[in-house]
Coordinates of C-alpha atoms in Angstrom, one line a residue:
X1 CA 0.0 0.0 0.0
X2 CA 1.7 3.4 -1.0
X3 CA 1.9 6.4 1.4
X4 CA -0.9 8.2 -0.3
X5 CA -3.4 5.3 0.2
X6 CA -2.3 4.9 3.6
X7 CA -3.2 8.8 4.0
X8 CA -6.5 8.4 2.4
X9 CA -7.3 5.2 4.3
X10 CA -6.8 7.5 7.6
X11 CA -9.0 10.0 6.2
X12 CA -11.8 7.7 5.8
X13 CA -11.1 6.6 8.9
X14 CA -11.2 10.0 10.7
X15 CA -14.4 10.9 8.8
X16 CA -16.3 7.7 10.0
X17 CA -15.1 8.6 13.4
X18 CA -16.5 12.1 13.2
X19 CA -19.9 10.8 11.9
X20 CA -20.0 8.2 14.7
X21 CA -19.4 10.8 17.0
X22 CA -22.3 13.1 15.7
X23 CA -24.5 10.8 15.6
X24 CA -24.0 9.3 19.0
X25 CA -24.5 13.2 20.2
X26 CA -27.9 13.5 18.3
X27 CA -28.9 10.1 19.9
X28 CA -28.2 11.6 23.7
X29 CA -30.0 14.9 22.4
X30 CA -32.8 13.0 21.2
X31 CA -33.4 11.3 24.7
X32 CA -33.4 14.1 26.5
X33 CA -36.0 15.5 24.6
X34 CA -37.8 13.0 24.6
X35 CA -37.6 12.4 28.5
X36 CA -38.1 15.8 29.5
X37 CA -39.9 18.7 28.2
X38 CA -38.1 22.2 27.6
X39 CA -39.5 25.3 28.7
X40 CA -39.4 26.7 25.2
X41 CA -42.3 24.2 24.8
X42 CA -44.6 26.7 26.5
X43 CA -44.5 29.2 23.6
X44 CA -47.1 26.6 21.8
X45 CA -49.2 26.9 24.2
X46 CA -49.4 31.0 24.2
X47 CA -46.6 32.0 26.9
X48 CA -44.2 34.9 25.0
X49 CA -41.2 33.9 24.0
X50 CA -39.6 37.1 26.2
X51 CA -40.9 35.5 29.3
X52 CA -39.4 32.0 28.1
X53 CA -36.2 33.6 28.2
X54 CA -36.7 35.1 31.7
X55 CA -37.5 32.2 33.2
X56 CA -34.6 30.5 31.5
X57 CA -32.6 33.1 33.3
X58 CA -33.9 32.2 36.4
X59 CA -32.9 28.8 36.0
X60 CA -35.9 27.1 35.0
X61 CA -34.7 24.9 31.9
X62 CA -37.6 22.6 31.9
X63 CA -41.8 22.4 31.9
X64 CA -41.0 20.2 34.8
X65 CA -39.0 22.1 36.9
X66 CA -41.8 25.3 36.9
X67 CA -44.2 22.6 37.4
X68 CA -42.6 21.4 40.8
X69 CA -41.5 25.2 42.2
X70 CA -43.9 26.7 44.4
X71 CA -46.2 30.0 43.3
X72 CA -44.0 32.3 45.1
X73 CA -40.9 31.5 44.7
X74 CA -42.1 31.6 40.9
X75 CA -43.2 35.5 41.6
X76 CA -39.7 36.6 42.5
X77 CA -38.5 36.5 39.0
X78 CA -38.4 39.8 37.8
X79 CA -41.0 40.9 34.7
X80 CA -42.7 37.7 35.1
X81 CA -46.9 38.9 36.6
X82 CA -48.8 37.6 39.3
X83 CA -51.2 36.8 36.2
X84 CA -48.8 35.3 33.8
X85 CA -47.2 33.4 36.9
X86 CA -50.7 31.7 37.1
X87 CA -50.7 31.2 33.2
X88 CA -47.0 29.4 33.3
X89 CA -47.9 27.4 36.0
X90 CA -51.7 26.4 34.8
X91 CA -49.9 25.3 31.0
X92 CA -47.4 23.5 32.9
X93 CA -49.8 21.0 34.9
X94 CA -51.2 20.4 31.6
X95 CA -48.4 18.7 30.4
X96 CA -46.5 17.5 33.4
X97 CA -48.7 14.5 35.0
X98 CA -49.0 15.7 39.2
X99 CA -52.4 14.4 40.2
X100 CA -53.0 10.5 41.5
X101 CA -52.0 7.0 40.0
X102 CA -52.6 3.6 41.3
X103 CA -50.0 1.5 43.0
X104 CA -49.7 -0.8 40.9
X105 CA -48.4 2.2 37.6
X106 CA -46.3 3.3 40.3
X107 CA -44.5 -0.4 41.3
X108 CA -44.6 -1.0 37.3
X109 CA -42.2 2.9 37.6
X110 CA -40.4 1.1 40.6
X111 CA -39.4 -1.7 38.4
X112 CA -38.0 0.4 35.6
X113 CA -35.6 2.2 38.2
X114 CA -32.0 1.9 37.4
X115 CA -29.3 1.2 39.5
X116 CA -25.6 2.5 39.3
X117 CA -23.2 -0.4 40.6
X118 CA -20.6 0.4 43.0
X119 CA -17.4 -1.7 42.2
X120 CA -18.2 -4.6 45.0
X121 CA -20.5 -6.6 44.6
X122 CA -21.3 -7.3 48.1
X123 CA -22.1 -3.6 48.2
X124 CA -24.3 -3.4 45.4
X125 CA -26.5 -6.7 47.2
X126 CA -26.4 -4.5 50.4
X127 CA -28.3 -1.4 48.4
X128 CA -30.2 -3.8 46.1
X129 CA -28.2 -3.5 42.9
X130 CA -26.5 -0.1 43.4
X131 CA -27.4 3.3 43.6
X132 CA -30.6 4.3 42.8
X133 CA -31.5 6.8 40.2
X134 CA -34.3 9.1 41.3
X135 CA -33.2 9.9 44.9
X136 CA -30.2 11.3 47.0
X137 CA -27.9 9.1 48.6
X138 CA -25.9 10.3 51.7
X139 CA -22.5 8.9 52.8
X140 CA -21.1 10.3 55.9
X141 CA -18.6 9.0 57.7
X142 CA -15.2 9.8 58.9
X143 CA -11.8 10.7 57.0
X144 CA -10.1 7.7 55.3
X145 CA -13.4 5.6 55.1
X146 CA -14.0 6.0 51.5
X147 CA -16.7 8.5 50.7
X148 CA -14.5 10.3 48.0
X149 CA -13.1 7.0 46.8
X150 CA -16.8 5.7 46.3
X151 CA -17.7 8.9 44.2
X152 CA -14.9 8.1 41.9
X153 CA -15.8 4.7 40.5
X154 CA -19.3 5.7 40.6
X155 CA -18.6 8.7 38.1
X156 CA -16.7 6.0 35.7
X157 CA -19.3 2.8 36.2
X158 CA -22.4 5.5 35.5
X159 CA -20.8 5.8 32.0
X160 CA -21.0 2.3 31.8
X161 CA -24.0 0.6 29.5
X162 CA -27.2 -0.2 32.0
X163 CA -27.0 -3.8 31.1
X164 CA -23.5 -3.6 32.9
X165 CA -24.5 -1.8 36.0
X166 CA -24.2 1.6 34.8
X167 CA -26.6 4.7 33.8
X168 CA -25.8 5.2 30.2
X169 CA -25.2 8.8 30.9
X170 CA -23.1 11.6 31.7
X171 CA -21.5 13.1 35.3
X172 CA -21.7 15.9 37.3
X173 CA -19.4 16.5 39.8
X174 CA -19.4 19.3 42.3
X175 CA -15.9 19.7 44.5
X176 CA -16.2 21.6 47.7
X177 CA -13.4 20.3 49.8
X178 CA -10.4 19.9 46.4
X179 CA -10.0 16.0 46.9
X180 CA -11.1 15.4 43.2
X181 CA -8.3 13.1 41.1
X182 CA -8.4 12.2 37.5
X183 CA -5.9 9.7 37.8
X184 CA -7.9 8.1 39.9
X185 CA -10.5 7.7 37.4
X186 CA -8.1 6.9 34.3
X187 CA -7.4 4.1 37.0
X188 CA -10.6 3.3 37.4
X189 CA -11.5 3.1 33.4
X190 CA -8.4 0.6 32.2
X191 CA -10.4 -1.7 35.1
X192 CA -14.1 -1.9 33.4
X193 CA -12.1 -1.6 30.0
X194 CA -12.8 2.3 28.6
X195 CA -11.4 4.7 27.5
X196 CA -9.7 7.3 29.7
X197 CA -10.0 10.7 27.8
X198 CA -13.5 9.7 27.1
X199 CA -14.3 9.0 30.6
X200 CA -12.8 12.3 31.4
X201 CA -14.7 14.2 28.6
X202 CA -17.9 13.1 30.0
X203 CA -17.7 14.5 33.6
X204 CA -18.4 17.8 33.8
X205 CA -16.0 19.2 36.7
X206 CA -16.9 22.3 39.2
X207 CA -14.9 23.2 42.3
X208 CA -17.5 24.9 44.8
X209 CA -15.4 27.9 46.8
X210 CA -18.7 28.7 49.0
X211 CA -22.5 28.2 49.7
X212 CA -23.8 30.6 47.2
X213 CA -21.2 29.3 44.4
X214 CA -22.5 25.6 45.2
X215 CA -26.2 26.3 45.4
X216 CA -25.3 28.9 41.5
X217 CA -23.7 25.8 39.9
X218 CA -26.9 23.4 40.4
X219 CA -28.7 26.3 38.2
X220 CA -26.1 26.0 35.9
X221 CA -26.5 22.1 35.9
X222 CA -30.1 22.3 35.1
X223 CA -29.2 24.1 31.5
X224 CA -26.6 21.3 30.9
X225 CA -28.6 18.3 32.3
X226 CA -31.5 20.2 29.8
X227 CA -29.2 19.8 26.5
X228 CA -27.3 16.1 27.4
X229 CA -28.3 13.4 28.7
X230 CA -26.5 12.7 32.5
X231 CA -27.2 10.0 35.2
X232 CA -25.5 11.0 38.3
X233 CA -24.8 14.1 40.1
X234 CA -21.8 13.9 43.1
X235 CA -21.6 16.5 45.5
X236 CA -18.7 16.0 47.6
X237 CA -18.8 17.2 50.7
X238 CA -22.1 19.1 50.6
X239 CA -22.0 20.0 53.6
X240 CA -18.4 21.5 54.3
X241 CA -19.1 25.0 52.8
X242 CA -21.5 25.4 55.4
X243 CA -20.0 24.5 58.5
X244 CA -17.3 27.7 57.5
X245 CA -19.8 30.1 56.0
X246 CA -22.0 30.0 58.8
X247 CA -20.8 29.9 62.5
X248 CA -22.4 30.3 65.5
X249 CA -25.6 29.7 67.0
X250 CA -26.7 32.6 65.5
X251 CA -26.8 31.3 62.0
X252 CA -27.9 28.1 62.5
X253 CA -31.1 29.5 61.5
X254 CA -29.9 30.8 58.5
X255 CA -28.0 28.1 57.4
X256 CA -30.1 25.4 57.7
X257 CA -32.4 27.8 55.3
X258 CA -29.7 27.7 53.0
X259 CA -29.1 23.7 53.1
X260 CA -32.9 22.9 52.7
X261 CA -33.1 25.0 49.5
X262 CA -29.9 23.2 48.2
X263 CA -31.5 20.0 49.0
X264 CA -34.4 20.8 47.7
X265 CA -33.0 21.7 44.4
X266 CA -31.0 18.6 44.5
X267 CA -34.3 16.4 44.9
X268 CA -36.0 18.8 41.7
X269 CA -33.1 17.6 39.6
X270 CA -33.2 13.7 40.4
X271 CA -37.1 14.3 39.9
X272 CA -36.4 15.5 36.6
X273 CA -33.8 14.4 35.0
X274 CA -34.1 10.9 36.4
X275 CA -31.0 11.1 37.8
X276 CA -29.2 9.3 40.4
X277 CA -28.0 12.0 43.2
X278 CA -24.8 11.1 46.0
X279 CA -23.7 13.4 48.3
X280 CA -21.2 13.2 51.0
X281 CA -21.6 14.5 54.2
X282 CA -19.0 14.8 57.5
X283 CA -19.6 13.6 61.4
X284 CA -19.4 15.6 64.6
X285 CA -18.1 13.4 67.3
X286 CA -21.0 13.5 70.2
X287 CA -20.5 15.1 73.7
X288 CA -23.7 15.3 75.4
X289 CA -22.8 12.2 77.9
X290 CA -25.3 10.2 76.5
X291 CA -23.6 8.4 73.9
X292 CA -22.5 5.1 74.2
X293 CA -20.4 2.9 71.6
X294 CA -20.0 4.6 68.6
X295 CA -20.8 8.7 69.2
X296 CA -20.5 9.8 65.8
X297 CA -23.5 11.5 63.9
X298 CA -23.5 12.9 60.9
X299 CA -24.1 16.9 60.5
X300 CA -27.0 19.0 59.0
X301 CA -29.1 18.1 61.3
X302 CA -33.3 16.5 61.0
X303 CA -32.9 18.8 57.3
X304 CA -30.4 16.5 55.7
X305 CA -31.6 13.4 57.7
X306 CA -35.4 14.1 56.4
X307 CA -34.0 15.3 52.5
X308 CA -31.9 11.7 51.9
X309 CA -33.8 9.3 50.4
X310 CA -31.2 6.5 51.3
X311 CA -28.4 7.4 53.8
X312 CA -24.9 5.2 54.3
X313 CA -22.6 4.8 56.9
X314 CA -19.1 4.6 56.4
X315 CA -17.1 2.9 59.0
X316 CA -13.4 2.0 59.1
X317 CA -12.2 -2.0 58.7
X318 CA -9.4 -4.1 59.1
X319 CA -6.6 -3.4 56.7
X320 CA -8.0 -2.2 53.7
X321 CA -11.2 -3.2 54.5
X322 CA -14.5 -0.4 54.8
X323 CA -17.4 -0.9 56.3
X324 CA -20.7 0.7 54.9
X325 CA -24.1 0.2 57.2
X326 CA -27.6 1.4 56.0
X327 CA -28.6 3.9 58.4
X328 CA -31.8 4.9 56.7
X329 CA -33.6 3.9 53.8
X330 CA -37.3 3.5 53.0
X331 CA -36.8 0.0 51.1
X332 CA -33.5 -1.3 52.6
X333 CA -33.2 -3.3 55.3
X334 CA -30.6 -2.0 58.2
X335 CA -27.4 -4.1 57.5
X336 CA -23.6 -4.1 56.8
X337 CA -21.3 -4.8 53.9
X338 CA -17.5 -4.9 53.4
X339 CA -15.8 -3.4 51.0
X340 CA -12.0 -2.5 50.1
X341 CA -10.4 0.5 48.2
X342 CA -8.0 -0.6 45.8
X343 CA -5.5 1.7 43.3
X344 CA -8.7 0.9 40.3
X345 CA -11.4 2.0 43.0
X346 CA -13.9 0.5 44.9
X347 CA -13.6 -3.4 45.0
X348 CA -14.7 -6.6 46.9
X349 CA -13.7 -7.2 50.5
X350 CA -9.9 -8.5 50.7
X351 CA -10.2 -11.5 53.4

């Protein structure tokens, strides 16, 4: 074969690549249209396309996600009516479903829930099959127990085919305390056999540097998570920013404000998007005199307790070894797994 057939051969080959590629991104577009609906949608049904693009501003991407806001909170947006408030939100019911269904549409839902597998497989029998899209999972626990390790594998398996324990999607990942390591998931990738710069190129990366700039980048993920499809959002630690932004008994009022609202948005997204939500969270050793065995309790108070749809404990092993406990969970029964961290991520428990 000569040296310009060789050259064209690699042309061919570049162009195929190219069209693979486009077409792959017009297949994630098309799902996401076709799983949520955008808020430029509303201009069929007689809302102005000016107002579209307020509430756009305001960080309402989706029919869905004006559909699940309260009135008021609606009102604050600046040139948007008390009367054309009522208008966005009576259009919006119309097309988003909110009223009653039976059980039994709901368990057939249920079934159709996917899970994101977590590198052990002991683990993923103690949360029956993974983590669950749809919800927000808490990990607390101490340093050196393997929240942030966790969150790793998990933002390489999620880009993983479903019929291999993953979400089909992309990732979201929110840093507040600097502990994010690409290496680690280039590790990570070689294990479940993909490749590294594409692993990378499908995380979308954001360091939080306070509570305002983490609660600013969720409203920025809702525009992204409205154009390409993603199935799982990590916020690690969530809770950090808060415990240095607000001091005092004086602001605990405040604060928890804050948190709830940041929650709440976390639980709009996972309701929308279908997306599976983990957050880690730290312990505050207790000193009230009443604690006996293990004192630690994890911070944020009855707000994060009541927002966490499933909520793990971390515990140090022996060796290598983690332990993870369900603390609470609405389907889950309360039990323990082992697990170890390896260089690749999370793995089975090393005897």
């Amino acid at each position: 074969m000569s040296s310009r057939q060789r050259q064209q051969q690699a042309q061919q080959q570049q162009q195929e690549q190219e069209q693979e590629e486009e077409v792959q991104q017009q297949e994630e577009e098309e799902d996401v249209r076709a799983s949520v609906l955008k808020v430029e949608q509303l201009e069929q049904c007689g809302i102005a396309a000016s107002d579209v693009k307020k509430l756009k501003d305001a960080g309402f991407h989706t029919v869905e996600s004006l559909a699940f806001t309260p009135r008021k909170t609606l009102l604050t947006i600046k040139g948007i009516s008390e009367v054309k408030v009522d208008k966005i939100l009576a259009e919006a019911a119309k097309l988003v479903p909110m009223g009653f269904t039976t059980a039994t549409d709901f368990h057939i839902r249920r079934q159709e829930t996917i899970s994101i597998g977590t590198g052990s497989k002991d683990l993923d029998a103690l949360l029956g099959g993974g983590i669950e899209t749809g919800g927000i999972t808490e990990i607390f626990g101490e340093f050196r127990t393997g929240k942030t390790q966790l969150c790793h594998t998990l933002a390489v398996i999620a880009q993983l085919p479903t019929n291999m324990g993953g979400g089909e999607g992309r990732v979201m990942y929110i840093d507040t305390e600097g502990t994010f390591r690409p290496e680690r998931l280039l590790a990570t990738a070689e294990r479940f056999g993909l490749n590294g710069e594409e692993v990378l190129d499908n995380i979308a990366y954001a360091r939080a540097y306070n509570s305002d700039h983490q609660m600013s980048l969720l409203v920025q993920g809702a525009a992204m998570m409205a154009d390409t499809r993603f199935s799982l959002l990590i916020v690690d630690s969530a809770t950090s920013l808060y415990r240095t932004d607000y001091s005092g008994r004086g602001e605990l009022s405040a604060r928890q404000m804050h948190l709830a609202k940041f929650l709440r948005m976390l639980q709009r997204l996972a309701d929308e998007f279908g997306i599976a939500v983990v957050l880690t969270n730290q312990v505050v050793a207790q000193v009230d005199g009443f604690a006996m065995g293990d004192n630690k309790k994890p911070i944020g108070g009855n707000i994060i307790a009541h927002a966490s749809t499933t909520r793990l404990y971390f515990k140090k092993g022996a060796g290598e070894n983690r332990i993870c406990k369900v603390y609470d969970s609405p389907n889950l029964p309360e039990a323990e797994a082992q697990f170890s961290i390896g260089a690749d991520g999370i793995n089975d428990a090393k005897s």
